[in-house]
PDB file of C-alpha atoms in Angstrom:
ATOM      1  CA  UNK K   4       0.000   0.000   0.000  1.00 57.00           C
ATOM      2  CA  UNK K   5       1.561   3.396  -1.278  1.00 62.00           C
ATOM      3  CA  UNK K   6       2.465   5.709   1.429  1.00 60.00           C
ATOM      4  CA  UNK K   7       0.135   9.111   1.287  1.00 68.00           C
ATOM      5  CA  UNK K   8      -2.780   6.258   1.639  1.00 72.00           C
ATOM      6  CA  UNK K   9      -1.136   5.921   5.448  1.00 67.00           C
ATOM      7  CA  UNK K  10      -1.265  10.151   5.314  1.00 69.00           C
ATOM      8  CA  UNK K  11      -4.704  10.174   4.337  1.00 75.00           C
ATOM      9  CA  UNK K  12      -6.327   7.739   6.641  1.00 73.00           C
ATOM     10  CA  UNK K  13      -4.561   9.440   9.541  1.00 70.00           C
ATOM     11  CA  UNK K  14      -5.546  12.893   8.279  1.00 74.00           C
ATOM     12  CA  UNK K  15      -9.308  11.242   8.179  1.00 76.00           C
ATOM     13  CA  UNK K  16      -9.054   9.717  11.690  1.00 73.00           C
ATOM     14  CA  UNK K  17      -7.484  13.239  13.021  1.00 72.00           C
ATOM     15  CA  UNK K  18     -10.544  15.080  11.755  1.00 75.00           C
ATOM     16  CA  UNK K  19     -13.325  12.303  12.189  1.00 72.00           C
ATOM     17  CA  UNK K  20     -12.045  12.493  16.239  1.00 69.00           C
ATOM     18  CA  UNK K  21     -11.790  15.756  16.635  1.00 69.00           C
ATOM     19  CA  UNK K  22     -15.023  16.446  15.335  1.00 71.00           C
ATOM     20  CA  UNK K  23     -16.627  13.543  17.053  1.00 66.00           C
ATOM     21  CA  UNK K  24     -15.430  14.584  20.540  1.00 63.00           C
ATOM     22  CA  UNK K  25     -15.978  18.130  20.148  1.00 63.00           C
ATOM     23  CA  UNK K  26     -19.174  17.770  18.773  1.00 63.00           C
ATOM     24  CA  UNK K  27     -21.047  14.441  19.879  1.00 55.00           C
ATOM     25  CA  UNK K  28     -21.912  15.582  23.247  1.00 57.00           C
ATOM     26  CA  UNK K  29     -22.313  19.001  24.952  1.00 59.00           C
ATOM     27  CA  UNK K  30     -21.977  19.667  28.277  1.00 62.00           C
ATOM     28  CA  UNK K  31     -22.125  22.556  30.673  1.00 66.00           C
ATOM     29  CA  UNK K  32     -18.487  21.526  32.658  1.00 80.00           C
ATOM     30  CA  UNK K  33     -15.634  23.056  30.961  1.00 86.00           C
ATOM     31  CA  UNK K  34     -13.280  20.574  33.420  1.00 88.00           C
ATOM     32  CA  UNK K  35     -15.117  17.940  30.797  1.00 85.00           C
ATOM     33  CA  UNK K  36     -14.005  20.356  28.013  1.00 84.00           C
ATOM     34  CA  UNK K  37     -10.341  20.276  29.256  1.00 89.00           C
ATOM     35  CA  UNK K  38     -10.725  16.074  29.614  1.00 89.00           C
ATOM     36  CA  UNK K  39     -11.948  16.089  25.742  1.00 85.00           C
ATOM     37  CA  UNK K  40      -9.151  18.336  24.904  1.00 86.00           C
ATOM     38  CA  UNK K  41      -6.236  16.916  26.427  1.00 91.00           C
ATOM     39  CA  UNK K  42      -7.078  13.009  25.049  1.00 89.00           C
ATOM     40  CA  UNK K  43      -7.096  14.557  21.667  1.00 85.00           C
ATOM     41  CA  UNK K  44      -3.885  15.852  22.479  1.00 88.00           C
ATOM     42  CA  UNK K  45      -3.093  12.360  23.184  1.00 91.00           C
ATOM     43  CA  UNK K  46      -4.240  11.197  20.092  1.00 86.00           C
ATOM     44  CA  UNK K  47      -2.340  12.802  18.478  1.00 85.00           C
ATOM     45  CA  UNK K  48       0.971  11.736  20.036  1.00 89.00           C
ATOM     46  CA  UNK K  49      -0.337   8.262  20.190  1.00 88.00           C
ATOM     47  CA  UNK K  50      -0.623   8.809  16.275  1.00 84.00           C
ATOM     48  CA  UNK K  51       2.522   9.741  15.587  1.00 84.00           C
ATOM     49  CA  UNK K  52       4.417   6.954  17.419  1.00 87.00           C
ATOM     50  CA  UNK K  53       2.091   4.225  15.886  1.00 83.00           C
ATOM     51  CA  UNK K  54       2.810   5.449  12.737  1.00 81.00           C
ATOM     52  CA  UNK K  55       6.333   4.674  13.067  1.00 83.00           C
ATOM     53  CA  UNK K  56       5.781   1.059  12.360  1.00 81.00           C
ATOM     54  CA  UNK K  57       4.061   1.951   8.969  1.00 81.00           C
ATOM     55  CA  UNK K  58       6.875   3.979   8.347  1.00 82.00           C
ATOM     56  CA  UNK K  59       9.608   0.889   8.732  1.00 85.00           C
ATOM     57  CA  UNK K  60       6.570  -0.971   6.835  1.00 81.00           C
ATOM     58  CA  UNK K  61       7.326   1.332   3.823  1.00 82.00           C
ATOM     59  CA  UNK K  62      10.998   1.182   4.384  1.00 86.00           C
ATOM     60  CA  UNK K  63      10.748  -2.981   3.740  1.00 86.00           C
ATOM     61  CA  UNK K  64       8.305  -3.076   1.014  1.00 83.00           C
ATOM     62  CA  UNK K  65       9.100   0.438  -1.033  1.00 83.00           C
ATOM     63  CA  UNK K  66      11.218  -0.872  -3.915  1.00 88.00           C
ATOM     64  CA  UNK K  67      12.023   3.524  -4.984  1.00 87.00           C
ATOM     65  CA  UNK K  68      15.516   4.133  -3.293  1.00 90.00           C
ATOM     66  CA  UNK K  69      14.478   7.332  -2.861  1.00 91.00           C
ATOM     67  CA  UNK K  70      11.640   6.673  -0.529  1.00 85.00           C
ATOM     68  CA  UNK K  71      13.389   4.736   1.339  1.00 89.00           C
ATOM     69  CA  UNK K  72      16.207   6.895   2.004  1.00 91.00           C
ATOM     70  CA  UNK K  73      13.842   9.961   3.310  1.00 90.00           C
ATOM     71  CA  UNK K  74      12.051   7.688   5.250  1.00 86.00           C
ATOM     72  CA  UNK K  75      14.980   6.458   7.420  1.00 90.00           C
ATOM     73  CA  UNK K  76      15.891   9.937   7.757  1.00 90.00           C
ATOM     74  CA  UNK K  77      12.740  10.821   9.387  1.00 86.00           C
ATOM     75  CA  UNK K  78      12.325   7.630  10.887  1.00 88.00           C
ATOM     76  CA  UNK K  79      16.007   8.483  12.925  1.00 89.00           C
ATOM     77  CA  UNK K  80      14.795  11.518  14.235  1.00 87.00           C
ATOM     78  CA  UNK K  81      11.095   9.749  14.939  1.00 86.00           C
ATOM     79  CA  UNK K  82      13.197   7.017  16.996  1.00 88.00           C
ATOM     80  CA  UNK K  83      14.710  10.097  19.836  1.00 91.00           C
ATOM     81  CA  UNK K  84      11.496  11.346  20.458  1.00 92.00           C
ATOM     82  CA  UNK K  85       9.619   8.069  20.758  1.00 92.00           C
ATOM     83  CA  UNK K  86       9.789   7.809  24.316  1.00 93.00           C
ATOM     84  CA  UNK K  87       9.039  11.241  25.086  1.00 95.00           C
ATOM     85  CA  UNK K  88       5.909  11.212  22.962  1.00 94.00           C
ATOM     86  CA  UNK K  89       4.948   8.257  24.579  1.00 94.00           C
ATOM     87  CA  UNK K  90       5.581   9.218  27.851  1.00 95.00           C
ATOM     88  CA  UNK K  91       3.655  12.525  26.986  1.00 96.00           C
ATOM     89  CA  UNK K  92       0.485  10.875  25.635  1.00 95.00           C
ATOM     90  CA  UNK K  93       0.347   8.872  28.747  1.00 96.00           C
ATOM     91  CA  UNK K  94       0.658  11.756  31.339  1.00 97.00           C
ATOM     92  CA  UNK K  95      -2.162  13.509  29.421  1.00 97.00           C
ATOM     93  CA  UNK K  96      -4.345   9.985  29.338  1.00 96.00           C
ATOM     94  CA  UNK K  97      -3.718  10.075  32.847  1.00 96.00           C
ATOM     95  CA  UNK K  98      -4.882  13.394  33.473  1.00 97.00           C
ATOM     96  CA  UNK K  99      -7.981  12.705  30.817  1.00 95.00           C
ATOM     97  CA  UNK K 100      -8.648   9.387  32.103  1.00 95.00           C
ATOM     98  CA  UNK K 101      -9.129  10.857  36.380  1.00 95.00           C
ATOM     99  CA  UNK K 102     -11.209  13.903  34.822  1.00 93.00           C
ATOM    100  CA  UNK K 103     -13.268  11.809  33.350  1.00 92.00           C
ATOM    101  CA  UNK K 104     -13.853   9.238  35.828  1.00 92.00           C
ATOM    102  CA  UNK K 105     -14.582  12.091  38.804  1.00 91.00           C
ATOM    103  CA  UNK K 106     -16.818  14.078  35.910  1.00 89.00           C
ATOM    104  CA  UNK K 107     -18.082  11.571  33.953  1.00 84.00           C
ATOM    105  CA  UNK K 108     -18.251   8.997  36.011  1.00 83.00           C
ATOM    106  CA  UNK K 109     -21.219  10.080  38.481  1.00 83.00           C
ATOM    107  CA  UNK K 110     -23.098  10.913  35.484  1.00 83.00           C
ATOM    108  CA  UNK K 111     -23.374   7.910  33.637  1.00 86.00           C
ATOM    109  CA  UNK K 112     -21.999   4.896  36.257  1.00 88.00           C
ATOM    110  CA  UNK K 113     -18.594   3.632  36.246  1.00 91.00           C
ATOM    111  CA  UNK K 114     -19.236   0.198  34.291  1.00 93.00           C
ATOM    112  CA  UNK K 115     -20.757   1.886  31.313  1.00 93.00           C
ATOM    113  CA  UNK K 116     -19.385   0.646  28.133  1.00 94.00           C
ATOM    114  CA  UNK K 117     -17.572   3.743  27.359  1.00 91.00           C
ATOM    115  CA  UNK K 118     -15.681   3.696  30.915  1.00 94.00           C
ATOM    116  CA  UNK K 119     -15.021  -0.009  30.418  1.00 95.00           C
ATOM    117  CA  UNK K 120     -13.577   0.836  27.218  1.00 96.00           C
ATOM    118  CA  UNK K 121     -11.001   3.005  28.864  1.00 95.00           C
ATOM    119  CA  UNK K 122     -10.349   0.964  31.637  1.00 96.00           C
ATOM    120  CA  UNK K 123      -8.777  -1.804  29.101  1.00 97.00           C
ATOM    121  CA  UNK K 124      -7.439   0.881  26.870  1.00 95.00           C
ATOM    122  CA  UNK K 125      -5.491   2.183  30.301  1.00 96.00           C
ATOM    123  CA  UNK K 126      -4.403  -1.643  31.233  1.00 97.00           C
ATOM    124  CA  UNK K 127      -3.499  -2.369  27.396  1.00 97.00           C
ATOM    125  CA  UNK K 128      -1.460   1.326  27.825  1.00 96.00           C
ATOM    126  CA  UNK K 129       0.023   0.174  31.042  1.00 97.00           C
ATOM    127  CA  UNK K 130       1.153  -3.010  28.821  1.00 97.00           C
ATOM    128  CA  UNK K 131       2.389  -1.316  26.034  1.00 96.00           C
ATOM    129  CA  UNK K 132       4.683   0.735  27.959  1.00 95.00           C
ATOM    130  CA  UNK K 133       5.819  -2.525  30.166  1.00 96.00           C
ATOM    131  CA  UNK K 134       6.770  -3.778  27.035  1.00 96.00           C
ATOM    132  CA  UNK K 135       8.649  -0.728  25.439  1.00 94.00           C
ATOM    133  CA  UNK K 136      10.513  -1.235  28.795  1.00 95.00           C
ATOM    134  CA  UNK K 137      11.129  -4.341  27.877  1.00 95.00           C
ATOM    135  CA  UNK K 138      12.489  -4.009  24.471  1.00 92.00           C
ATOM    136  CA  UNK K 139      14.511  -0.908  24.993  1.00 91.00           C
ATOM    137  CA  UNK K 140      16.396  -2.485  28.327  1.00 93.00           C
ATOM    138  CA  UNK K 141      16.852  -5.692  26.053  1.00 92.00           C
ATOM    139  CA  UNK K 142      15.878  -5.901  22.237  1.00 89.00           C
ATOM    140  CA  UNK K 143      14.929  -9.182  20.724  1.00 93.00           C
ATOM    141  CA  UNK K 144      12.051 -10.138  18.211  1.00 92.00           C
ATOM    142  CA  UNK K 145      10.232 -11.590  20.640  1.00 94.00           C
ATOM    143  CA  UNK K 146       9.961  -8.239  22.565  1.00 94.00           C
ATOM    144  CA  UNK K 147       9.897  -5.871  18.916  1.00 91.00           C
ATOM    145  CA  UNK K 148       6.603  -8.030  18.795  1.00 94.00           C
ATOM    146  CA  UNK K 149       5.327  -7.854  21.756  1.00 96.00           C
ATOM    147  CA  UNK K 150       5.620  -4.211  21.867  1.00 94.00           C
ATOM    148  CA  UNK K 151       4.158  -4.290  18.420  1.00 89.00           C
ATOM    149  CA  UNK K 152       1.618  -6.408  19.288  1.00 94.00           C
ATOM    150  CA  UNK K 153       0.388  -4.395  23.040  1.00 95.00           C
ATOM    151  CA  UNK K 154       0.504  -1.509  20.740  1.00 91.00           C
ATOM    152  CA  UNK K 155      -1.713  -2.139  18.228  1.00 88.00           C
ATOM    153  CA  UNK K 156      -4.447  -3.985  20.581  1.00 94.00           C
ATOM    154  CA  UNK K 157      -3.652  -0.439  22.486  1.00 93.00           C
ATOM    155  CA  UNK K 158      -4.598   1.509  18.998  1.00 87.00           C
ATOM    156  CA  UNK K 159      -7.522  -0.741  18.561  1.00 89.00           C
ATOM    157  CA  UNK K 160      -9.148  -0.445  22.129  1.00 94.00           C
ATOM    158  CA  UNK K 161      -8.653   2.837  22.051  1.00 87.00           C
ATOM    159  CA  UNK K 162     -10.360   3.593  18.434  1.00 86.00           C
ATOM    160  CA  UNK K 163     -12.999   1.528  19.790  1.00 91.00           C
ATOM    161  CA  UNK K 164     -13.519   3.547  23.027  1.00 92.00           C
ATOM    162  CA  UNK K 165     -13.563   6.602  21.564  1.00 85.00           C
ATOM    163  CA  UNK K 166     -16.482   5.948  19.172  1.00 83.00           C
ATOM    164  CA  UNK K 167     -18.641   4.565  21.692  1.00 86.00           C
ATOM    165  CA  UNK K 168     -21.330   6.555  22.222  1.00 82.00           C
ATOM    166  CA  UNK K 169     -22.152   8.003  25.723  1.00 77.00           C
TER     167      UNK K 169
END
């Protein structure tokens, strides 16, 4: 799959979010407001570190030298700021994820769907970074996939929890 089909669908998920959680549900709290704004602030940085494995997708498959060379180039710089980013998007899923349940969470139960949902996507989070530990203290394929793996299921739990309606 060509590259700027990778740029698109993220450019498509960017805007479907944004305007989904600024404009699916309205409420009077603007400490709700702030918990909407900073997990799409996480999404974002969540974004760009999943990408990276497209990006050493495209540096495998892409048979255009060319391609390949800018895309290790960016993917070298990606690399020193993938634990930052990471470590970023999960102090603002932190700080989204108490606002929510001390906001939210008196307003429509704790074991609604949507707060299940981001229970798992916190313990899959919690899993993924266990296993970034993991790999960075001691790389191997078996941790490159595991990481790989927590990561995704993260990506997927998460997409999945922020669709679900209230």
């Amino acid at each position: 799959m060509p590259y700027y089909v990778w740029i698109i669908i993220n450019v498509l998920f960017i805007i479907g979010s944004v305007l989904y959680i600024w404009g699916a549900h309205s409420y009077d709290s603007t400490v709700i407001l702030l918990g909407k704004l900073l997990a799409q602030l996480a999404i974002l940085l969540f974004l760009i570190n999943v990408n990276m494995y497209f990006i050493f997708l495209v540096i495998r498959k892409s048979k255009v030298r060319n391609v390949k060379v800018t895309l290790s180039k960016l993917s070298r710089k990606m690399m020193r700021a993938h634990i930052p980013i990471a470590l970023a998007g999960t102090s603002l899923i932190a700080l989204h994820a108490g606002i929510m349940l001390f906001q939210l969470g008196e307003i429509i139960g704790f074991f609604h769907p949507k707060m299940i949902t981001g229970y798992f996507a916190i313990f899959m989070l919690a899993l993924t970074l266990f296993a970034g530990v993991l790999r960075h203290k001691k790389a191997s394929g078996f941790r490159r996939k595991f990481h790989l793996m927590t990561a995704m299921i993260f990506a997927g739990v998460f997409i999945i929890h922020l669709f679900l309606p209230l």
